[in-house]
Short mmCIF file of C-alpha atoms in Angstrom, two decimals:
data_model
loop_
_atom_site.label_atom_id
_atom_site.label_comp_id
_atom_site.label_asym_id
_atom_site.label_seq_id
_atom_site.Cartn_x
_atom_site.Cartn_y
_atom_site.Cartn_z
CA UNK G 19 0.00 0.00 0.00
CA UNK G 20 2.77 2.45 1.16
CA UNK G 21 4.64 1.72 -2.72
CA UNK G 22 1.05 2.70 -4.61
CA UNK G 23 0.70 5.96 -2.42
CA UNK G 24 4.03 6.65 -3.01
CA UNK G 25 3.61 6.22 -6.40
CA UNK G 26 0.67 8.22 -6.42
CA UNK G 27 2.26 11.29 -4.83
CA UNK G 28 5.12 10.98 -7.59
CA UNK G 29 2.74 11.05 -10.15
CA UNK G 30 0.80 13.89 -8.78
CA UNK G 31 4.18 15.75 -8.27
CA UNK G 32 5.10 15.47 -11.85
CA UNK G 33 1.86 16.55 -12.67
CA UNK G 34 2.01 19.62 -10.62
CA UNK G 35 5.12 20.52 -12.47
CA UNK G 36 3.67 20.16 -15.63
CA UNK G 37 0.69 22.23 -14.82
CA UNK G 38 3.06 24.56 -13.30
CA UNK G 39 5.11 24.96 -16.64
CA UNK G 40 2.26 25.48 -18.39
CA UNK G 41 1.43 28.22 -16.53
CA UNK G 42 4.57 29.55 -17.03
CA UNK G 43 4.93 29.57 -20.19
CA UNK G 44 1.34 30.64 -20.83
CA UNK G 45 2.08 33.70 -18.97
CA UNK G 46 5.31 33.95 -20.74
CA UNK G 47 3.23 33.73 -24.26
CA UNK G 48 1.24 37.04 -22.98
CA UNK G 49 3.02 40.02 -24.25
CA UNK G 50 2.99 43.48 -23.77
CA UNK G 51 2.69 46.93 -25.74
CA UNK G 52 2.77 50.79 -24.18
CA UNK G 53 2.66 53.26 -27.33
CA UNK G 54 2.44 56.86 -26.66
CA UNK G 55 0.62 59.49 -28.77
CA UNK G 56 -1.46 62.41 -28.87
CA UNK G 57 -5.46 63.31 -29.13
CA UNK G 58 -5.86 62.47 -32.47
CA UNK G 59 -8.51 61.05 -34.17
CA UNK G 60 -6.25 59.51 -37.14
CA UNK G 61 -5.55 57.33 -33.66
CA UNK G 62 -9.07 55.60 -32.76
CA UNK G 63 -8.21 52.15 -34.12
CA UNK G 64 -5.86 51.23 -31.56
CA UNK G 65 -7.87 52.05 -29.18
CA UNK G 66 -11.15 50.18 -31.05
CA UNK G 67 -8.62 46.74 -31.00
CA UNK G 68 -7.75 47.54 -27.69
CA UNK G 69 -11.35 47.70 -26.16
CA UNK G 70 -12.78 45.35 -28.17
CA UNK G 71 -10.52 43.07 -27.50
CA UNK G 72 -9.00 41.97 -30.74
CA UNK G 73 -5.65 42.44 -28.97
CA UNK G 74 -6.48 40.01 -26.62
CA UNK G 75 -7.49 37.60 -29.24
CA UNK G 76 -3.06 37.32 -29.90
CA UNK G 77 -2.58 37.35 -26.55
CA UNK G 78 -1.02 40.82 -26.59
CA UNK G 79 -1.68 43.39 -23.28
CA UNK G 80 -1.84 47.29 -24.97
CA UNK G 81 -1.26 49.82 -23.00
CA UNK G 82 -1.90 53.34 -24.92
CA UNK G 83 -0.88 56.87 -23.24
CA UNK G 84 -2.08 60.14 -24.74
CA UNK G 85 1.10 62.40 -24.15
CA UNK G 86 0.52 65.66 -26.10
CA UNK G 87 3.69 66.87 -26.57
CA UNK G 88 5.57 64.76 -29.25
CA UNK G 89 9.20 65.18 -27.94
CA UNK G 90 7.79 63.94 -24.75
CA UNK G 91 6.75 60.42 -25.62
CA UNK G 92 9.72 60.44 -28.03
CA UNK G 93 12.18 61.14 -25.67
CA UNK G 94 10.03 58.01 -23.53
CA UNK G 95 10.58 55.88 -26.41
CA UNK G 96 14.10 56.58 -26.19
CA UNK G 97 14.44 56.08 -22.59
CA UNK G 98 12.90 52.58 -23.03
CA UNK G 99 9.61 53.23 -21.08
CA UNK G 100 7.30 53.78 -24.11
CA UNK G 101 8.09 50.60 -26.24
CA UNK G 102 6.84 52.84 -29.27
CA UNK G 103 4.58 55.79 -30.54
CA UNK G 104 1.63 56.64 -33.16
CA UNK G 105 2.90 59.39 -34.81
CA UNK G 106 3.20 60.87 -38.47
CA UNK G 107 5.99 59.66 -40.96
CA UNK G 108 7.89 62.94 -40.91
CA UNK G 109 7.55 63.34 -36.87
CA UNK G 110 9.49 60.54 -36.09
CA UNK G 111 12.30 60.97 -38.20
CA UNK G 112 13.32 63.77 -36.48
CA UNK G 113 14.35 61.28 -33.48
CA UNK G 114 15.17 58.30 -35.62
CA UNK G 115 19.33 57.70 -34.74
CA UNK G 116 21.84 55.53 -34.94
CA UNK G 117 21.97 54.93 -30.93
CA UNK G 118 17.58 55.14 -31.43
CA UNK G 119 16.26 52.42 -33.33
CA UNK G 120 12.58 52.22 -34.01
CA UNK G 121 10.36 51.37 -37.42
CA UNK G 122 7.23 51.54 -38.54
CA UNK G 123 5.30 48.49 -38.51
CA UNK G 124 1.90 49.64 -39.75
CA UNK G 125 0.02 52.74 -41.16
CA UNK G 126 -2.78 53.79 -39.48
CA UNK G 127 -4.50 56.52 -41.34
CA UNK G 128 -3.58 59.70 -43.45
CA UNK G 129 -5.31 63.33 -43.27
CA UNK G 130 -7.51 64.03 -45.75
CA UNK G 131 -8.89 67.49 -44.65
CA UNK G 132 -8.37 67.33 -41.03
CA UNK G 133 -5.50 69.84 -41.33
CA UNK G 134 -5.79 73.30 -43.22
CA UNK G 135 -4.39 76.32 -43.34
CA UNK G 136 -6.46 79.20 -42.58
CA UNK G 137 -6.63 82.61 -44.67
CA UNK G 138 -8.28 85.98 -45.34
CA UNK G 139 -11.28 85.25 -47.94
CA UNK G 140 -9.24 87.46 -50.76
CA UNK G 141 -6.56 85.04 -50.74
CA UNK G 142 -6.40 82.89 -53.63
CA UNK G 143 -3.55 80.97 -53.57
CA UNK G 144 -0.50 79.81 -51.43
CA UNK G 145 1.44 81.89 -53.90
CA UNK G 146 -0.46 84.71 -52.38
CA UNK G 147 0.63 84.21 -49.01
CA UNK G 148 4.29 85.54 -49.51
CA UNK G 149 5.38 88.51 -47.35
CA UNK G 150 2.17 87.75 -45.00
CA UNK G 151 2.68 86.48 -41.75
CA UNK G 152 1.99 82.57 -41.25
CA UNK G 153 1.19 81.07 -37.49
CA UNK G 154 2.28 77.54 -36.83
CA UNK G 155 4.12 75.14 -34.81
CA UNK G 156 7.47 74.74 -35.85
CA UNK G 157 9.37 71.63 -35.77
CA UNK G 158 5.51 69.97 -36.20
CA UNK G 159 3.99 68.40 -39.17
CA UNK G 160 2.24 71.44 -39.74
CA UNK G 161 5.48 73.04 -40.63
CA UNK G 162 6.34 70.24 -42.31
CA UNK G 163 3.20 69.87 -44.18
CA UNK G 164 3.46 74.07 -45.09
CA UNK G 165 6.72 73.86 -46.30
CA UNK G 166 5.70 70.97 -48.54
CA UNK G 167 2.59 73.48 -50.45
CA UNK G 168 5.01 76.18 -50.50
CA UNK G 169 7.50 73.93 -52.69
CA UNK G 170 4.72 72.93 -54.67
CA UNK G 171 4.20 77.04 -55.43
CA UNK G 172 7.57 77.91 -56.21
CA UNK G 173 8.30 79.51 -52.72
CA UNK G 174 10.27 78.31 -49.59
CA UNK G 175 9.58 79.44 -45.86
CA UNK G 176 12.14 82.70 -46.23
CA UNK G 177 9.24 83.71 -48.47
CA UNK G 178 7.08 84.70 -45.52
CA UNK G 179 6.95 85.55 -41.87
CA UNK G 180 6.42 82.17 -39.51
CA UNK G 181 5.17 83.36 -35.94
CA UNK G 182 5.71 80.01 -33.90
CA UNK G 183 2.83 78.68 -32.13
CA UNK G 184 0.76 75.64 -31.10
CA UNK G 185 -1.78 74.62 -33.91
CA UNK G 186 -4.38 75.45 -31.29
CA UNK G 187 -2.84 79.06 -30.39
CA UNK G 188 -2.37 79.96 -34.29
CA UNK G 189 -6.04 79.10 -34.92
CA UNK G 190 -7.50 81.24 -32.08
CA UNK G 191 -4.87 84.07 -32.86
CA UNK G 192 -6.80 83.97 -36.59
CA UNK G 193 -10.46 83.73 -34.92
CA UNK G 194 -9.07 87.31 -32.79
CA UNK G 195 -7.41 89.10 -36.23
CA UNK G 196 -4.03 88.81 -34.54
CA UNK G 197 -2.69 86.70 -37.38
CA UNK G 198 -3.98 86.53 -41.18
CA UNK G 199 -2.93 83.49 -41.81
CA UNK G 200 -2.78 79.81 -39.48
CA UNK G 201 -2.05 76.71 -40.03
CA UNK G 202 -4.05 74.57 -38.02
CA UNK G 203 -6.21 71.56 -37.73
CA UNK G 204 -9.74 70.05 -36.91
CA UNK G 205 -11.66 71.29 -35.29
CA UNK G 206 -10.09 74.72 -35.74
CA UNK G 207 -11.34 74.66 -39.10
CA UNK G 208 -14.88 73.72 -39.09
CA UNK G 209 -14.94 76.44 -36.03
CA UNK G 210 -13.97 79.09 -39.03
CA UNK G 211 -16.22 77.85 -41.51
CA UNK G 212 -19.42 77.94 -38.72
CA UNK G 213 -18.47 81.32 -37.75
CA UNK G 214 -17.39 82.51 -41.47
CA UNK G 215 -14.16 83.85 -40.85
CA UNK G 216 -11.85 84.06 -43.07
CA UNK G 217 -11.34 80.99 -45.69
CA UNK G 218 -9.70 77.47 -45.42
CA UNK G 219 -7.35 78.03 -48.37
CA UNK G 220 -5.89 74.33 -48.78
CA UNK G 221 -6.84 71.07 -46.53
CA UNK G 222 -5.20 67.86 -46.78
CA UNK G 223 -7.55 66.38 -48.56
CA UNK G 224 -5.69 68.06 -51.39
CA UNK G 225 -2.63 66.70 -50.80
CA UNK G 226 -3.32 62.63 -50.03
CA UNK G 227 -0.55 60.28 -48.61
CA UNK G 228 1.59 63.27 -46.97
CA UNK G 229 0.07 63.66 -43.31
CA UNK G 230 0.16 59.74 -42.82
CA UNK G 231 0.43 58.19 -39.53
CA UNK G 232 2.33 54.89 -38.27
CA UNK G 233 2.93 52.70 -35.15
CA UNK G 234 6.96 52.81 -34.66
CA UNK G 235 8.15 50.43 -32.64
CA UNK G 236 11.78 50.58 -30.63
CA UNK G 237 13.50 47.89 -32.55
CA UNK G 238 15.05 45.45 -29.82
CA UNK G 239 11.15 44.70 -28.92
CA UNK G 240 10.19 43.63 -32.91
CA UNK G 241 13.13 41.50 -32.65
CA UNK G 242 12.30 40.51 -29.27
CA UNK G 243 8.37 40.17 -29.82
CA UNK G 244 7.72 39.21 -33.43
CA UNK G 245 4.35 37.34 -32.32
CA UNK G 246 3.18 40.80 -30.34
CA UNK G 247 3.75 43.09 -33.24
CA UNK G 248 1.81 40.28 -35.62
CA UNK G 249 -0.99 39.95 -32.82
CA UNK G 250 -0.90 44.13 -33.17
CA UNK G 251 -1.22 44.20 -36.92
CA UNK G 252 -3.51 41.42 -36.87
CA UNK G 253 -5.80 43.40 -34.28
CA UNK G 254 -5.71 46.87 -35.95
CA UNK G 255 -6.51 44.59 -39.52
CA UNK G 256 -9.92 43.71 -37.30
CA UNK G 257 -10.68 46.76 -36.13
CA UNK G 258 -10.39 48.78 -39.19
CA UNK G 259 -12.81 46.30 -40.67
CA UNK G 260 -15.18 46.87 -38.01
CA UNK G 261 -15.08 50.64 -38.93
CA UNK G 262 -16.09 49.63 -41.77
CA UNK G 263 -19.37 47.29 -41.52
CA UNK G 264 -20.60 49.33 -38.61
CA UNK G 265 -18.78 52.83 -37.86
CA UNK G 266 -21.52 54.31 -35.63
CA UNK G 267 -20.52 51.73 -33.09
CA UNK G 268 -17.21 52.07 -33.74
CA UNK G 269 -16.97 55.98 -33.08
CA UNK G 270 -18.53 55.46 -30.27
CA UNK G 271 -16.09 52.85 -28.91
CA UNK G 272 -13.15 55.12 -30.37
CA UNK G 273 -14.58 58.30 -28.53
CA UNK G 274 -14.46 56.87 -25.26
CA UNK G 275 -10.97 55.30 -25.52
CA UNK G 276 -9.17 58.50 -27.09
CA UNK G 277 -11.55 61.07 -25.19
CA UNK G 278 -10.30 64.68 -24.73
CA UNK G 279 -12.06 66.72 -27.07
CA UNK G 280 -12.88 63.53 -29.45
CA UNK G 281 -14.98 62.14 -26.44
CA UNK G 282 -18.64 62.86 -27.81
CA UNK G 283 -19.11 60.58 -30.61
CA UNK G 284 -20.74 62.78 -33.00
CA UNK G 285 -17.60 65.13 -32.35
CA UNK G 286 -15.12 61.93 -33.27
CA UNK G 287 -17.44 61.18 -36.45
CA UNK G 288 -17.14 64.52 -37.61
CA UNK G 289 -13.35 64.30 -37.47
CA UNK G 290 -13.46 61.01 -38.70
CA UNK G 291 -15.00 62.46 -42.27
CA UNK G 292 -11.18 63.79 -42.60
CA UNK G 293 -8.98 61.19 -42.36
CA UNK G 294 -8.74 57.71 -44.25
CA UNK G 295 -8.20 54.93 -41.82
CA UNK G 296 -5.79 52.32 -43.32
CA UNK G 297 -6.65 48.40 -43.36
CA UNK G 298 -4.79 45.51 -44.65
CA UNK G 299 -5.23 46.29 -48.33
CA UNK G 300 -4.12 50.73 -48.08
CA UNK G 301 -1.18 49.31 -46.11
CA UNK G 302 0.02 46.71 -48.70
CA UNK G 303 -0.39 49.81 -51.04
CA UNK G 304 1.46 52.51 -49.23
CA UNK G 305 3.77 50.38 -48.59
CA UNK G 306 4.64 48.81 -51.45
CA UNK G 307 7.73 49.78 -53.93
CA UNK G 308 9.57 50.51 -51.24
CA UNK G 309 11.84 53.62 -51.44
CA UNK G 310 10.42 54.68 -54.79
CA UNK G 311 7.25 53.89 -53.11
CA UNK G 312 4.53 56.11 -51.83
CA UNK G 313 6.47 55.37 -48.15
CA UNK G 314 9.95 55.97 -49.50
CA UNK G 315 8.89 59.06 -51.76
CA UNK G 316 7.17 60.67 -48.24
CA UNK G 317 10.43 59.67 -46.28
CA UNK G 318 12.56 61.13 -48.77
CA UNK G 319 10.37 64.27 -48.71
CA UNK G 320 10.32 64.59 -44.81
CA UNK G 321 14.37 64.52 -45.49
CA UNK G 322 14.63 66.95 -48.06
CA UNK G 323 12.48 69.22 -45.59
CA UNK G 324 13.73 68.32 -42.28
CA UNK G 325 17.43 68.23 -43.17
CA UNK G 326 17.10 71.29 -44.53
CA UNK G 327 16.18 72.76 -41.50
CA UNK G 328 18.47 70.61 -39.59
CA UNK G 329 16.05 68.52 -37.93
CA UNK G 330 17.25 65.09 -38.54
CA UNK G 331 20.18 62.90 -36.26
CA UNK G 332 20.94 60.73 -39.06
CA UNK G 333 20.46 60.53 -43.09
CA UNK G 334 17.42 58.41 -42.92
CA UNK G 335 16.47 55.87 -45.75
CA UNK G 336 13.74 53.79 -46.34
CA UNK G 337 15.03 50.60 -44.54
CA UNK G 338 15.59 52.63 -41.52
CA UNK G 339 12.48 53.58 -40.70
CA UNK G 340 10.23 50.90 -42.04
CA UNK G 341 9.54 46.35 -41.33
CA UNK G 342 6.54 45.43 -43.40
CA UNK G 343 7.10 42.20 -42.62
CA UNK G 344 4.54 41.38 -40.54
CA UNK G 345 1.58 43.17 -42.54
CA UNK G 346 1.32 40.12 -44.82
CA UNK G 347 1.23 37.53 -42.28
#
């Protein structure tokens, strides 16, 4: 008798072990993601996957934290306690370096009329706007964005007078007559079109794939994590489907998880009308071609503009900044 309960307490002790490694390595299998980013609306996906659990579904734990400063959550990227960001394209090259390593892994949506620059109703043109003054936040995509339309017209920022402010500041210095001309975005300039003030000259509706946003993630945790960044894509694949087949639940979700001043859902569907959120098929298109590519043609852009303003750490190329392999699996 003593031998058989002996032999029953072995077996029960292997058993626990088992179990116990299971456990382990179940709990191992559950990864985790922290992303920072601003109130944007370009930004509701994530947190659609997130709360509806399609994250889950991979096993992946994401944490997201609006930070509304962009060197902020940059410089906690860098620091290792952000393990990447939602940002646009041209943003984050201005902290891409050799000593920071972090890539885009999937697009999440471009602007297409959610930023503008505001005007005096005579104005007809950007080519009009030389020798006027111009608020908008430098170092931001805004300037970035500017400087791009101003190329386009034959001029370059020396060509008028940039008053530095936040895109928030530059649209209420327009609503008081302190500035003629801001460079803004939603809902700055559906406030100027209510109230009738002044014109919105250009959106970004006219000028598609060049406001485009990404997940970047720090590099040592896509080598580290390649089934958390595939359970990410996976989950943002899901939710921008769900957008899709039923949006009215979906901006309701998205207002409540990105809040701020997207919290009413009528307010987030608004903004929603200017942006295009990118799925599965808009990402294998942006995407594709690499650097001669609608990604690598924007990258090379954001260099041409950024370096010459002395923005960037590091000549920046295509392969730097981007892994697409995980949006095809």
């Amino acid at each position: 008798m003593t031998t058989i309960i002996s032999k029953f307490r072995r077996a029960a002790l292997v058993a626990g072990i088992a179990l116990s490694a299971i456990s382990v390595s179940l709990h191992a299998e559950a990864g985790s993601l922290k992303l920072g980013m601003t109130t944007w609306v370009g930004y509701g996906p994530l947190f659609l996957a997130r709360d509806m659990g399609y994250f889950k579904e991979g096993g992946l734990d994401v944490s997201l934290e609006i930070i509304e400063e962009a060197s902020l959550y940059m410089a906690a990227v860098a620091a290792g306690e952000l393990d990447g960001s939602a940002s646009t394209v041209d943003e984050i090259m201005k902290y891409r370096s050799k000593d920071v390593c972090f890539k885009s892994v999937y697009a999440l949506d471009d602007s297409h009329g959610g930023d503008g620059v505001l005007a005096p109703s005579g104005v007809k043109s950007i080519a009009d706007l030389k020798g006027m003054d111009v608020a908008l936040n430098e170092g931001s995509v805004s300037q970035f964005w500017f400087n791009v339309l101003l190329k386009q017209a034959g001029l370059t920022q020396a060509d008028v007078k940039i008053t530095n402010m936040t895109a928030d500041d530059a649209a209420a210095a327009f609503m008081a007559d302190r500035i003629p001309v801001a460079v803004t975005w939603e809902p700055h300039l559906t406030l100027a079109k209510k109230e009738n003030k002044g014109q919105v000259l250009i959106d970004s509706s006219k000028t598609p794939g060049l406001i485009v946003d990404v997940v970047a993630l720090n590099c040592d945790y896509i080598t580290k994590n390649p089934g958390d960044v595939e359970a990410l894509v996976k989950g943002l694949y899901k939710a921008n489907e769900f957008i899709k087949e039923n949006p009215e639940k979906a901006y309701e979700v998205m207002a409540k998880g990105v809040g701020g001043w997207l919290k009413d859902p009528k307010d987030f569907a608004s903004s929603a009308a200017g942006v295009n959120f990118y799925g599965k098929q808009r990402n294998a298109e942006f995407f594709a071609g690499g650097e001669t590519g609608e990604a690598g043609k924007l990258i090379k852009l954001g260099g041409d503009i950024w370096g010459g303003f002395g923005k960037l750490k590091m000549d920046i190329k295509y392969d730097d900044l981007v892994d697409t392999s995980f949006l095809a699996k």
